[in-house]
Coordinates of C-alpha atoms and ligand atoms in Angstrom, one line a residue:
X1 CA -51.5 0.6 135.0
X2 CA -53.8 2.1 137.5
X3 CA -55.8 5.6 135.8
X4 CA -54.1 8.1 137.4
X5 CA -50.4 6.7 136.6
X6 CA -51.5 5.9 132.8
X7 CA -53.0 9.7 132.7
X8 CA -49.0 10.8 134.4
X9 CA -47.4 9.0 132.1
X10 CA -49.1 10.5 129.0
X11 CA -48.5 13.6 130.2
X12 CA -44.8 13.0 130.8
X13 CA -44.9 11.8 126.7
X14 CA -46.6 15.1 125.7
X15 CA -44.4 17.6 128.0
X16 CA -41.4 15.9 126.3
X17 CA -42.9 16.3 122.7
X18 CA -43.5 19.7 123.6
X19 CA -40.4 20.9 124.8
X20 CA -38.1 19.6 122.8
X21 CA -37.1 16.4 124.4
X22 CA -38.3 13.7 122.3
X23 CA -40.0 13.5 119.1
X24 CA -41.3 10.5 117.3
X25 CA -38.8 9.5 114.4
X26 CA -39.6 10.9 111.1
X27 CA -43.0 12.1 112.3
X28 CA -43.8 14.4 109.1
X29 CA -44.4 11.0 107.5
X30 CA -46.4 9.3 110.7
X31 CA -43.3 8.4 112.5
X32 CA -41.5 4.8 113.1
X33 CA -42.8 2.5 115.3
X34 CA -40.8 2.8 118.6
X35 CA -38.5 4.7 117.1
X36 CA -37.4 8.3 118.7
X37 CA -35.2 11.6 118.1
X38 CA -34.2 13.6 120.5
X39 CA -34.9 17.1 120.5
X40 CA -32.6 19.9 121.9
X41 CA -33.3 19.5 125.6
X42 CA -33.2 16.3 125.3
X43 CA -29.9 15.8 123.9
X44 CA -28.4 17.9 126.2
X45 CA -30.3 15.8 128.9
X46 CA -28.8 12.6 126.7
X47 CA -25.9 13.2 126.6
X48 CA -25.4 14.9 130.6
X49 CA -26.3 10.9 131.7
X50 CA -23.9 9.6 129.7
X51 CA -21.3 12.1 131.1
X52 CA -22.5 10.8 134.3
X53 CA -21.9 7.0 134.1
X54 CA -18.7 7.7 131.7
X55 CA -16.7 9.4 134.3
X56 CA -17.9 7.3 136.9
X57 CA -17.0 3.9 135.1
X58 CA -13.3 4.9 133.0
X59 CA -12.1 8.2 135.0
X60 CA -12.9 6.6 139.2
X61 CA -12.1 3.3 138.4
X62 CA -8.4 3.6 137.4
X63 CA -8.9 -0.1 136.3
X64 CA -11.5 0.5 133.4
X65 CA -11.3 2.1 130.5
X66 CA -13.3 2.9 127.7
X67 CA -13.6 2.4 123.9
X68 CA -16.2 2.7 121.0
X69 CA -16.6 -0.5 118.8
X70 CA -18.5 -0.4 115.2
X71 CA -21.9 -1.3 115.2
X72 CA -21.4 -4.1 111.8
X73 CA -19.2 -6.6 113.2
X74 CA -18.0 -9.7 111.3
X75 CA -21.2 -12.2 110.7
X76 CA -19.3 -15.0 112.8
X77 CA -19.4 -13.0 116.3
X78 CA -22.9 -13.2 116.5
X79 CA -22.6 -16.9 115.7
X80 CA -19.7 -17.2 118.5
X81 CA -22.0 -15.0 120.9
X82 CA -24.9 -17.2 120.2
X83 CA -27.5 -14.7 119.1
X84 CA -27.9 -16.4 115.5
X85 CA -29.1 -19.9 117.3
X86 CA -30.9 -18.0 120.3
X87 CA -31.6 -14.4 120.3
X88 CA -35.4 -15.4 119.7
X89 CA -38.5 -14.6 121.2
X90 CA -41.4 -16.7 120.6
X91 CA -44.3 -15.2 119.2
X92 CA -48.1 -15.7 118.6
X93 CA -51.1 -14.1 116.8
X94 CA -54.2 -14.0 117.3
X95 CA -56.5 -15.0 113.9
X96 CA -59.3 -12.4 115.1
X97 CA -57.9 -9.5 116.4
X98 CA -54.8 -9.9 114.0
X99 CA -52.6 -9.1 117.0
X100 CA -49.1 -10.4 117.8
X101 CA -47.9 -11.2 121.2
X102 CA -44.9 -12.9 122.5
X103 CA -46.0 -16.3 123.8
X104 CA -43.6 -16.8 127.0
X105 CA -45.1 -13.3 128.3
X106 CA -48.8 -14.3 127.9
X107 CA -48.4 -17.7 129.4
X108 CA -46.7 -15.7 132.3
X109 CA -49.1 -13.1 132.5
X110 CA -51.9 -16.5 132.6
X111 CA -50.0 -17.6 135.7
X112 CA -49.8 -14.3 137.4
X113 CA -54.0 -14.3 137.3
X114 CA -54.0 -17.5 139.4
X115 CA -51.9 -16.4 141.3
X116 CA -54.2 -13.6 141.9
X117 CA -56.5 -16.1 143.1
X118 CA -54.4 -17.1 146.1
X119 CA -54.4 -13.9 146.9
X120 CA -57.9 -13.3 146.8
X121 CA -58.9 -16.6 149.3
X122 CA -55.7 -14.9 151.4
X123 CA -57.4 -11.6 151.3
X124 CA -61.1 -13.0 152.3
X125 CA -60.0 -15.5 154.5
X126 CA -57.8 -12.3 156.3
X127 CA -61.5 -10.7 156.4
X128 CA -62.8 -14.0 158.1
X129 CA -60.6 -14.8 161.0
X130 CA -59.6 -11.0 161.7
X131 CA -56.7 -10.7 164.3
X132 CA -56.1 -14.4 164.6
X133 CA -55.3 -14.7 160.7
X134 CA -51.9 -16.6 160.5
X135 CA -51.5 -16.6 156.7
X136 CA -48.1 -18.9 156.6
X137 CA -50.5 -21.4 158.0
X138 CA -53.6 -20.4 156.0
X139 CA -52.0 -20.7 152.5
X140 CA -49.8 -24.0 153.6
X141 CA -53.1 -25.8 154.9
X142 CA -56.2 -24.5 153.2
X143 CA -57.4 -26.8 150.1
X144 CA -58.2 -24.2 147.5
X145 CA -55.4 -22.2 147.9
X146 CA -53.2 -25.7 147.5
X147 CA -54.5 -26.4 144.6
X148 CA -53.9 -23.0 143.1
X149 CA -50.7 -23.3 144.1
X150 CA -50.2 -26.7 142.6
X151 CA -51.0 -25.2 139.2
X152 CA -48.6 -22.4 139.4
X153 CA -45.9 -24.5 140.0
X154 CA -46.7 -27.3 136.8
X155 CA -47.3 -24.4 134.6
X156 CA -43.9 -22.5 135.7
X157 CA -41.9 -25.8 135.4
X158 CA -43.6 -26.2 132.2
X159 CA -42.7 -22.7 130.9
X160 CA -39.4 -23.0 132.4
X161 CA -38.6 -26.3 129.6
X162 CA -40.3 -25.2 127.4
X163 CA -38.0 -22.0 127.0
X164 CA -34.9 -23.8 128.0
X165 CA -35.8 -26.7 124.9
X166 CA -37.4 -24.2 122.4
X167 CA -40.3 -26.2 122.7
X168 CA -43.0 -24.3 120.5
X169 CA -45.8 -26.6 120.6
X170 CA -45.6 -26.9 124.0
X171 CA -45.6 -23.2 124.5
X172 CA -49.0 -23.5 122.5
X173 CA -50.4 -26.2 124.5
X174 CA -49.6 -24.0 127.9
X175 CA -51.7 -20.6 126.1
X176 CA -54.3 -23.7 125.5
X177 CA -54.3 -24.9 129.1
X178 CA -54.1 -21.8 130.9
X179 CA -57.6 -20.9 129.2
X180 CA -55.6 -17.7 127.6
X181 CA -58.0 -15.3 125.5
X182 CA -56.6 -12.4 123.2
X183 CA -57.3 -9.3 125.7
X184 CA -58.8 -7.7 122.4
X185 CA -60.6 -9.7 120.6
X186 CA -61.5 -12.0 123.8
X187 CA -61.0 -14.8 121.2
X188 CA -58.9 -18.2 122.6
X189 CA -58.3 -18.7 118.1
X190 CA -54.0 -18.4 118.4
X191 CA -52.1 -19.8 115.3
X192 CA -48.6 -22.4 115.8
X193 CA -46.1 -20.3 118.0
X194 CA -43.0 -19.1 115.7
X195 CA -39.6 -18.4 116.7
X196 CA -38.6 -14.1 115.9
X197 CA -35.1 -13.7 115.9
X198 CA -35.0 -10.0 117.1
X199 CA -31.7 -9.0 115.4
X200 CA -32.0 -6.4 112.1
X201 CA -29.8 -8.0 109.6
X202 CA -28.9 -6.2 106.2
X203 CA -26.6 -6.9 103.4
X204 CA -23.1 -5.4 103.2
X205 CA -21.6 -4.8 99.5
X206 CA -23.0 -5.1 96.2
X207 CA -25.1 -7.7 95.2
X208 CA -23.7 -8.7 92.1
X209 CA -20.7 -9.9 94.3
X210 CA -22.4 -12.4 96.9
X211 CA -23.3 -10.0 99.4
X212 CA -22.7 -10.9 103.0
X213 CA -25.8 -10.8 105.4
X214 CA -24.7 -8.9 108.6
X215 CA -26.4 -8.0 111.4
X216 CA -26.6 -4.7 113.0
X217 CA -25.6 -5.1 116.8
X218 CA -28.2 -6.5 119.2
X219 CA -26.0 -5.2 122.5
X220 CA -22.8 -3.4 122.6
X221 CA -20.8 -6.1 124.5
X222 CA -19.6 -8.5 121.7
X223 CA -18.0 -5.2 120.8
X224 CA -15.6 -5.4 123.7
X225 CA -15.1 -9.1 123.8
X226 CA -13.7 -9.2 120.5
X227 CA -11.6 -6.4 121.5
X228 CA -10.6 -7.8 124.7
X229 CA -6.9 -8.6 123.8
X230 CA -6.0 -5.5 122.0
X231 CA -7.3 -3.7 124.7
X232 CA -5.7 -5.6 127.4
X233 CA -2.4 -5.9 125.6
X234 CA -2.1 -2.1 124.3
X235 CA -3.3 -0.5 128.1
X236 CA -1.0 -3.6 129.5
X237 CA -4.3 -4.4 132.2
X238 CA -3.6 -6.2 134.9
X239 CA -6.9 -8.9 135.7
X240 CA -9.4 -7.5 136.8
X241 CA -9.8 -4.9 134.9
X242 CA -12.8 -3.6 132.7
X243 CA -13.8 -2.2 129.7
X244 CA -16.4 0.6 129.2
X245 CA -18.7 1.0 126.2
X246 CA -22.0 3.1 124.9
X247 CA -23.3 3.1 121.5
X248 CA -26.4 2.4 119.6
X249 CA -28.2 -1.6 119.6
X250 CA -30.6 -2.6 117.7
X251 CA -33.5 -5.1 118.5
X252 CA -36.9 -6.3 116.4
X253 CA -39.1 -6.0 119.5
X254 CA -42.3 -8.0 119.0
X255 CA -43.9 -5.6 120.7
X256 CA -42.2 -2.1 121.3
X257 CA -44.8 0.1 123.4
X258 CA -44.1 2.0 126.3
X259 CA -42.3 5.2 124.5
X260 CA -38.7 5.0 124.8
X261 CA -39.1 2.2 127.8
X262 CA -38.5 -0.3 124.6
X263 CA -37.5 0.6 121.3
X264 CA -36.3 -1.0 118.5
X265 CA -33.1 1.7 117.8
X266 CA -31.7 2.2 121.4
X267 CA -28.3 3.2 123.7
X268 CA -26.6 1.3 126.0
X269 CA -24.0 1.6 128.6
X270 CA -22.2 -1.5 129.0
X271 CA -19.0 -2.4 131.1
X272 CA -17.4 -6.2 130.9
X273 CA -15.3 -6.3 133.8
X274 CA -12.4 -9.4 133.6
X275 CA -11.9 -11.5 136.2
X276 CA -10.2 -14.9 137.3
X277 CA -12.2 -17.9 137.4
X278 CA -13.6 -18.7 140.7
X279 CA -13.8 -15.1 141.8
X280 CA -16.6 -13.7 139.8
X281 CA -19.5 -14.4 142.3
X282 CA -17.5 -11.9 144.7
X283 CA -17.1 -9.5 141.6
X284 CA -20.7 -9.4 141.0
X285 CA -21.5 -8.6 144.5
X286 CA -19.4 -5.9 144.6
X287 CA -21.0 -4.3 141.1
X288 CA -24.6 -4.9 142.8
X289 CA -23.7 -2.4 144.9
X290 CA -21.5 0.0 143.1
X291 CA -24.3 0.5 140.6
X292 CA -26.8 0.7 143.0
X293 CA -25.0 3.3 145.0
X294 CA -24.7 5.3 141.6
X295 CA -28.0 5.1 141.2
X296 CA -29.1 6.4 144.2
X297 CA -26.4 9.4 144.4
X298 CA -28.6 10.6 142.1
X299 CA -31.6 11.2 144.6
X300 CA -34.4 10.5 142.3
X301 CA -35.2 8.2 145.7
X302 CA -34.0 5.3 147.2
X303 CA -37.5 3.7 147.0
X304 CA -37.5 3.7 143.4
X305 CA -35.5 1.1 143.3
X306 CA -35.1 -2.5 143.7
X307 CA -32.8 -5.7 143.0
X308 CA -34.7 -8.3 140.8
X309 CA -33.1 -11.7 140.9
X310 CA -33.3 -13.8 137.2
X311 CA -35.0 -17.5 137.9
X312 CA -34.6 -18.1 134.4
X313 CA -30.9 -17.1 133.2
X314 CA -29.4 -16.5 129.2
X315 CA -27.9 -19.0 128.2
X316 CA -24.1 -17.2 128.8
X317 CA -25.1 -16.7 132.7
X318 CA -24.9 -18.0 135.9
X319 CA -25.8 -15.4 138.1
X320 CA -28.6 -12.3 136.9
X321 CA -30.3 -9.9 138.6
X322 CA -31.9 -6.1 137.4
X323 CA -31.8 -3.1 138.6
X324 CA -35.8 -2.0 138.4
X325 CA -36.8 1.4 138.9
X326 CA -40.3 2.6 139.8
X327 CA -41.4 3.6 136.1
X328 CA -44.6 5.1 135.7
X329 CA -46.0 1.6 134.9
X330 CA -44.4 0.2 137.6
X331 CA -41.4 -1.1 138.5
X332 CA -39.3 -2.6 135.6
X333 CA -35.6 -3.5 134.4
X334 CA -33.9 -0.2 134.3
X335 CA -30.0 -2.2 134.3
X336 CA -28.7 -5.6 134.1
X337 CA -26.1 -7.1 136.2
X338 CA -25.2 -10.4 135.1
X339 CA -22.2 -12.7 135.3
X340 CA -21.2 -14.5 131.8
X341 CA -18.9 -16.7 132.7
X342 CA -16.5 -17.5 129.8
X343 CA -19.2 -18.3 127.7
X344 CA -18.5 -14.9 125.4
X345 CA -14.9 -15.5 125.4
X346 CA -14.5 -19.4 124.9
X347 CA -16.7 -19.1 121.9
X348 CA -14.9 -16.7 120.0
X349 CA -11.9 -18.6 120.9
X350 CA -13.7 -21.3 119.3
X351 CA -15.1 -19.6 116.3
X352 CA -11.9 -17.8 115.4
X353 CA -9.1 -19.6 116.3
X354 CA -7.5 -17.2 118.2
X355 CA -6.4 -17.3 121.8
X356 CA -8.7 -15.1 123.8
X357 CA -6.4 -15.9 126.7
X358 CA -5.0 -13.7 129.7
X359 CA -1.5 -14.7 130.8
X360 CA -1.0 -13.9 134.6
X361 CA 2.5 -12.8 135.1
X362 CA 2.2 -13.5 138.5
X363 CA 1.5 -17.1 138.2
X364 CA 2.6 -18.0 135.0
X365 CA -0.7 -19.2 133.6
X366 CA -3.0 -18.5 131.0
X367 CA -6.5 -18.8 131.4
X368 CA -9.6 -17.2 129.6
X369 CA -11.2 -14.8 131.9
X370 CA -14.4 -15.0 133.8
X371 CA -16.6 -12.0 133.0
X372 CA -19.2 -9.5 135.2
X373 CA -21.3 -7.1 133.4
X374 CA -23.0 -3.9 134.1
X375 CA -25.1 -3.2 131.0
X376 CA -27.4 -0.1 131.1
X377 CA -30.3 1.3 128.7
X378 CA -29.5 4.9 128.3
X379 CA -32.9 5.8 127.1
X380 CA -34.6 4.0 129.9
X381 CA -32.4 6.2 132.1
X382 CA -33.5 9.2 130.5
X383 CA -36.9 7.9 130.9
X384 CA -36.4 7.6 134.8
X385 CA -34.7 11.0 135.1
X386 CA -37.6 12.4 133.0
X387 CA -40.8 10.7 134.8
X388 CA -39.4 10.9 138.2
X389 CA -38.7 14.5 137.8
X390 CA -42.0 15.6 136.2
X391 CA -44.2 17.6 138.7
X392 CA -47.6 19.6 138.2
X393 CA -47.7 21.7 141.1
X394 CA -49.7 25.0 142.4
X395 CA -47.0 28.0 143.1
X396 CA -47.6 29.7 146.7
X397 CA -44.5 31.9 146.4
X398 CA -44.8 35.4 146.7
X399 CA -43.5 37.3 143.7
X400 CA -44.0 34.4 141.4
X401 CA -47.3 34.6 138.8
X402 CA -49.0 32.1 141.5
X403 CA -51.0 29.4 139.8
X404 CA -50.0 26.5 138.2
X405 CA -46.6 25.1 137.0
X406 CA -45.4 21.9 135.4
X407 CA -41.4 21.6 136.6
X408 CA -39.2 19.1 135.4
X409 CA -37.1 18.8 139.0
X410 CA -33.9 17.3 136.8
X411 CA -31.1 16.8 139.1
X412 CA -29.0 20.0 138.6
X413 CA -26.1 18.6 136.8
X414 CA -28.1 16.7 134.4
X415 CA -30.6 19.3 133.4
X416 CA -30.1 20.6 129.7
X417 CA -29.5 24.1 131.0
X418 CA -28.0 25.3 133.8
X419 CA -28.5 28.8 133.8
X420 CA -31.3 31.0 132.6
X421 CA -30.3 34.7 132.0
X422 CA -33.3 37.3 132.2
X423 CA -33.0 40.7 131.7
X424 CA -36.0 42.4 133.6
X425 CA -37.3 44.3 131.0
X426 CA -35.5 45.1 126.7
X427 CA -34.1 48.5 127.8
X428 CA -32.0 50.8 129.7
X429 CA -29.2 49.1 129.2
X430 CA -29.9 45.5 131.2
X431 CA -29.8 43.5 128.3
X432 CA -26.5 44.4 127.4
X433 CA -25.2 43.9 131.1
X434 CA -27.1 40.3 130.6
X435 CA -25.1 39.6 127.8
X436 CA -21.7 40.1 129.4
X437 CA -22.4 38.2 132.5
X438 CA -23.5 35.4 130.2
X439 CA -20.2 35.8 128.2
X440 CA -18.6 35.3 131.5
X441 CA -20.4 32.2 132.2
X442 CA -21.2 30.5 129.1
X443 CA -17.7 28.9 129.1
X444 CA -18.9 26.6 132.4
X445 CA -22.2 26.5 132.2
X446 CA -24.9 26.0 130.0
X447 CA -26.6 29.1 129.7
X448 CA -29.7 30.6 127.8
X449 CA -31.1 34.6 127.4
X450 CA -34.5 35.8 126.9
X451 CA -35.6 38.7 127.0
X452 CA -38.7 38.5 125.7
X453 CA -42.3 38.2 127.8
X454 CA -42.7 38.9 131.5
X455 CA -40.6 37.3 134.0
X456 CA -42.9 35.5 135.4
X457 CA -43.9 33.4 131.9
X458 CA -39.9 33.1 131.4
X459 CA -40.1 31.3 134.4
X460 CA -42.3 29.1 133.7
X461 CA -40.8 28.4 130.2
X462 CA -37.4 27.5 132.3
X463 CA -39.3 25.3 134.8
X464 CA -40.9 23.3 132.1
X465 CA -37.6 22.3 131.1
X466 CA -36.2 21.8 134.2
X467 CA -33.7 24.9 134.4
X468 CA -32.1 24.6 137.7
X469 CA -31.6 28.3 138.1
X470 CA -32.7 31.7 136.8
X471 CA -30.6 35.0 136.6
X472 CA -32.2 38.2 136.6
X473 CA -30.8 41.4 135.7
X474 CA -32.3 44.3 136.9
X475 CA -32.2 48.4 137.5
X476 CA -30.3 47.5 140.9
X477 CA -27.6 45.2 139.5
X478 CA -26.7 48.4 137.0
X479 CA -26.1 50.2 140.4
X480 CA -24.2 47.3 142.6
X481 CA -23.8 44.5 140.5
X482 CA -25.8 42.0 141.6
X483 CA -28.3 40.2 140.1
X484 CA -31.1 37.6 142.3
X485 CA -30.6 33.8 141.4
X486 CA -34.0 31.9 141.7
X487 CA -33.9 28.5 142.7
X488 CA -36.2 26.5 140.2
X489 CA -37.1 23.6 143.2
X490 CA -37.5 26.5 146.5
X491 CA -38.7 29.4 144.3
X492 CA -36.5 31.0 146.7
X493 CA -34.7 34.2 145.0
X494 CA -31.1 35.7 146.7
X495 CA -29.1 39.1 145.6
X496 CA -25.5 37.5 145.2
X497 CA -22.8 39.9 143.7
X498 CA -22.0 39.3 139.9
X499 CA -18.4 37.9 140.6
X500 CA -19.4 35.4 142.7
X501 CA -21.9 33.8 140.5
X502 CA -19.7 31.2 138.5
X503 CA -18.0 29.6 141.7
X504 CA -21.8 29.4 143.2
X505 CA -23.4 28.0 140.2
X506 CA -20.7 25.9 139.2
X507 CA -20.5 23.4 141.8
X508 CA -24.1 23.1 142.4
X509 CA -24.5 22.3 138.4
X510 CA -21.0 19.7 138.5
X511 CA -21.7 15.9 137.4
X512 CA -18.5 15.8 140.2
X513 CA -20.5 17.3 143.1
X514 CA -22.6 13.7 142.6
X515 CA -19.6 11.7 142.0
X516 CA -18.2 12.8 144.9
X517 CA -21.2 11.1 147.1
X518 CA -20.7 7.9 145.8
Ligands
ATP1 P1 -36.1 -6.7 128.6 O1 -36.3 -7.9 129.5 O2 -36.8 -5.5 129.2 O3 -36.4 -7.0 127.2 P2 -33.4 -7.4 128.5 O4 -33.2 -8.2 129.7 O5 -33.5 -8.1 127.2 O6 -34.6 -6.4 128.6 P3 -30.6 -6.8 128.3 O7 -30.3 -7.7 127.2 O8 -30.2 -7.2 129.7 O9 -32.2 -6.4 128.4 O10 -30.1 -5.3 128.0 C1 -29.5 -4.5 129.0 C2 -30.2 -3.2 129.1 O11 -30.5 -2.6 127.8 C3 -31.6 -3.3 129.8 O12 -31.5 -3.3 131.1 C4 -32.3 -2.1 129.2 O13 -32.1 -1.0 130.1 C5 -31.7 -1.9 127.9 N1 -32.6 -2.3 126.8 C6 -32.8 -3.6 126.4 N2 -33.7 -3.7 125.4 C7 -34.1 -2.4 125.2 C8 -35.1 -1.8 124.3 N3 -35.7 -2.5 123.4 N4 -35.2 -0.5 124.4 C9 -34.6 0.3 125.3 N5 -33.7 -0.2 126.1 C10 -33.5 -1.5 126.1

């Protein structure tokens, strides 16, 4: 991460420790690694994005609806699901340092440095021939570069089997071959890679009577696949249809850095959408693009984002791809797409002995359903709303302190609080006007009074955490009811009469008035 975006995204971390978005978990004791609360803006903030991919999935698809699974499920689903026998990562440590890496992400972090190499005889050959440079032909005929690129492909074939077979050793021998050193100790002294299973498992009932080891959910999904059939047969779905899901999963990350980017206790929003056989490749296209368009109706900025096709796919898919956003260390999985197949399904047909079978009344025929996924990190949302909308910036406006300010720009609808009522000074009767236009509007919008302070550092205080607009009550709304609204993004201010507030503020603070763009 480049200086200047590391120094950004610290500051990001402290502003939301500060105001009352996120605060490490049980911090009076030193916290929990990669664990999180979230503070009072920040479950408002929470809990706005859900609102926002809810009522897009269950309430404008009339085909999808939603439902909220336990997090314990029975032992054998995570058998059926295939998360016992491959939910690992492989790890490594380092004897000096005493740190722990996943193997599969140092080996490909080895190959990404040669292929920095090509890119560096690209970049002085480019130097070299000037205008005439034809790189397709440089990097197809020049020897170096060949061999580079010889290497690259062994060691990405070898990774490749070695992932697909479990093959530890192997994954050794590639850390060995690729010359890897521990980036802290500088030391090439690794011990035997070991397979981590990343699920949290605990023990449900007493002891004395054979307690049962169960596993506390890894991803929301097997949630709706066991529930497929009650859902299907209670709402009487017609394929395809979908079902919607958020709730908490849990995952032992190796290692969890990056704030809430990875944690071990996070929220997703997953949607399995059923399909027949044969027509999910056309099913996954058309959730691509649905998502992405949600995405983007949030204008964060279309650049931001960016498909990222899977080369190496889970073992229950045949098509992947992500969803990356432009986090402040770069661009990174934000949302999965992927399409499952029947794997999910089959198995727990197979592991239960129940039919987990659709029966098309149209044709007559059964058949277990092919299955497209949307699956969503809510905290890595937050954390895209959050960095993207974090701005230090000097203030030019008249009638504003001038100076510095730190806004969060949150789109308007998802921003903790809507409204920010100000009385312009504790007296002469504004304060008690400010609470009764509050009364009026606290039953649509999110409001919050001070009173306290001059205007101008109540501003600020609103800005910081991203208050779209600002309501101030003054001498001359006592004579002709009307109060100025300041834009938080413009620092623009307008008279507008009292009673026309809540149909202005409304819409420009609906979840709908983004819907309604996609
Ligand atoms: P990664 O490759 O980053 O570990 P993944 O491919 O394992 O992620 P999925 O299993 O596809 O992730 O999970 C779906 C979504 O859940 C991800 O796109 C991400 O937004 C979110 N997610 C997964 N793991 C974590 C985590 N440890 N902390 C926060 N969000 C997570």
């Amino acid at each position: 991460m480049a200086n200047q975006e590391d120094n950004l995204f610290k500051n990001v971390i402290a502003h939301a420790k500060e105001y009352g978005f996120i605060f490490p978990s049980s911090e009076i004791y030193d916290g929990l690694s990669a664990v999180y609360d979230y503070g009072q803006n920040g479950a408002e903030l929470k809990n706005n994005i859900k609102e926002y991919w809810w009522k897009f999935m269950t309430m404008l698809h009339e085909n999808i609806v939603g439902i909220d699974a336990a997090i314990f499920m029975h032992p054998t689903t995570w058998k059926a699901s295939g998360h016992v026998d491959a939910f690992n990562d492989p790890l490594i440590d380092n004897k000096d340092s005493k740190k722990r890496y996943r193997a599969d992400t140092l080996i490909e972090d080895g190959i990404a440095r040669l292929e920095e190499k090509i890119e560096k005889e690209v970049e002085k050959a480019a130097k070299r021939f000037g205008e005439s440079f034809d790189r397709q032909m440089f990097v197809t005929t020049n020897p170096r570069v060949l061999e580079y690129q010889k290497k690259v492909d062994a060691f990405n074939e070898r990774l490749k089997l070695a992932m697909e077979k479990s093959d530890l050793d192997e994954l050794r021998q590639l850390i060995m071959d690729l010359e890897i050193a521990d980036p802290v100790s500088g030391s090439r002294n690794w011990t035997d890679v070991r397979q981590f299973n990343l699920m949290f498992s605990t023990e449900m009932g007493s002891l004395a009577e054979d307690a049962n080891k169960i596993y506390l959910r890894p991803e929301t999904a097997q949630g709706i696949f066991v529930n497929f059939l009650n859902v299907q047969k209670t709402g009487r779905m017609k394929i395809p249809f979908g079902i919607a899901q958020i709730g908490k999963a849990f995952r032992n990350e190796i290692i969890a850095r990056q704030f809430i980017f990875r944690m071990r206790e996070f929220e997703q929003m997953e949607m399995q959408f059923f399909v027949k056989p044969g027509e999910e490749m056309q099913w996954y296209e058309f959730w691509k693009e649905k998502r992405m368009k949600w995405h983007k109706a949030l204008g964060l900025g279309d650049a931001n984002y960016r498909f990222h096709d899977h080369l190496n796919l889970a073992h229950y898919a045949n098509a992947a791809c992500d969803i990356q956003f432009n986090f402040p260390m770069g661009f990174k999985e934000l949302e999965g797409i992927h399409s499952r197949t029947d794997f999910d399904l089959k198995n727990h047909e197979k592991y239960s002995g129940k039919k987990m079978q659709y029966f098309d009344p149209e044709t007559n025929q059964s058949y277990i359903p092919y299955v497209v996924e949307t699956s969503i990190g809510l905290d890595r949302m937050f954390l895209a709303v959050l960095a993207s909308a974090y701005k230090e910036e000097k203030v030019t406006r008249d009638g504003e302190d001038g100076g510095d300010r730190v806004v969060l720009k949150i789109p308007a609808p998802l921003a903790p609080n809507k409204v920010a009522v100000l009385p312009l000074v504790k007296k002469d009767g504004l304060p008690e006007k400010a609470q009764m236009i509050m009364t009026n509007l606290k039953f649509d919008l999110r409001c919050y009074y001070e009173d306290k302070d001059t205007i101008g550092r109540r501003y600020r205080r609103q800005d910081a955490i991203g208050t779209p607009f600002c309501i101030t009550i003054d001498h001359q709304t006592l004579q002709d009811d009307t109060v100025t609204v300041r834009d938080r993004d413009t620092l623009q201010q307008e008279r507008i009469p009292v009673n026309a507030l809540k149909a202005r503020l409304t819409e420009a603070c609906s979840i709908n008035s983004i819907l309604r763009k996609i």
